[in-house]
Steps between C-alpha positions, in 0.01 A plus 500: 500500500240283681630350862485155511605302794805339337607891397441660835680257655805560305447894576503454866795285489718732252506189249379702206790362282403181584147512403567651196765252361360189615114576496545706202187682588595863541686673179850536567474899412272523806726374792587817603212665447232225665773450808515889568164650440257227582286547734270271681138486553321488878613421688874601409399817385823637627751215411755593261837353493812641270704258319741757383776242375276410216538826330775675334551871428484651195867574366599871504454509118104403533430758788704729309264479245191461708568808785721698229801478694799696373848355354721390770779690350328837496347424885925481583553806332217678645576369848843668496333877481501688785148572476410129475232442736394109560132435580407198677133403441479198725344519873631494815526129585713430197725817480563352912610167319712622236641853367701707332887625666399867385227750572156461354178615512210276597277524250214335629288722594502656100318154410213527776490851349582712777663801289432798754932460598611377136645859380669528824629205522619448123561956432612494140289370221885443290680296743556092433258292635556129520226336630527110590256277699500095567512441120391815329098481519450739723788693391348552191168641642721776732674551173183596321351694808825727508489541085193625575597708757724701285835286572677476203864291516296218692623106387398150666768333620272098519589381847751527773673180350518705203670823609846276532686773299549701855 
């Protein structure tokens, strides 16, 4: 997308929406992405604004088919065993926002790959793993790491939004 004056004004200001539907000259498909990940040349090297309302999640069934998440039905039988163990791959500063009412483990540290602790942390290869994240990205890449591990009962559970069935 080239900057023009007209454009970058509308960045700055948050009036994407406005440039696109009455200058017509950005593609409507590319709201989101030219409000969220454009970046500016010299000397705004730095300047990046989010314009978050723009975008819309995926539904559960598109993530479920994009991360592999499992059936909500079998993640609410699953989450009744008593060896049910819920993984929480998000960081710090959003698990301090919101978080589950039961005990977890935090499951970051399995994504910057810092497996040393994982088998004493998580013992038995058997036990129920749910594994959940913001909206099941990263979930999905802990899920693979502990598959590879040797874990064999683990199943992503999309988002915390998504594990309602508690």
């Amino acid at each position: 997308m080239n900057l023009t004056r007209t454009n970058l004004a509308c960045l700055v200001l948050g009036v994407t929406s406005l440039a696109t539907t009455v200058m017509g000259f950005l593609p409507t498909s590319s709201v989101h992405y030219a409000t969220t990940t454009t970046r500016i040349q010299e000397p705004f090297a730095q300047f990046h604004r989010d314009f978050s309302i723009f975008y819309q999640a995926p539904s559960y069934a598109d993530r479920e088919v994009s991360f592999g998440m499992a059936d909500k039905e079998v993640l609410a039988k699953t989450a009744k065993l008593w060896d049910a163990i819920f993984v929480d791959a998000r960081g710090l500063e959003e698990i301090a926002k919101d978080s589950l009412d039961r005990p977890f483990v935090h499951g970051h540290f399995i994504l910057q790959g810092e497996l040393n602790h994982l088998h004493q942390i998580l013992p038995s290869r058997s036990a129920h793993i749910i594994v959940f994240s913001k909206m099941g990205g990263r979930a999905a890449k802990v899920k693979a790491t502990l598959e590879k591990e040797g874990y064999k009962n683990v199943m992503n559970a999309g988002g915390l939004k998504d594990v309602d069935f508690l």
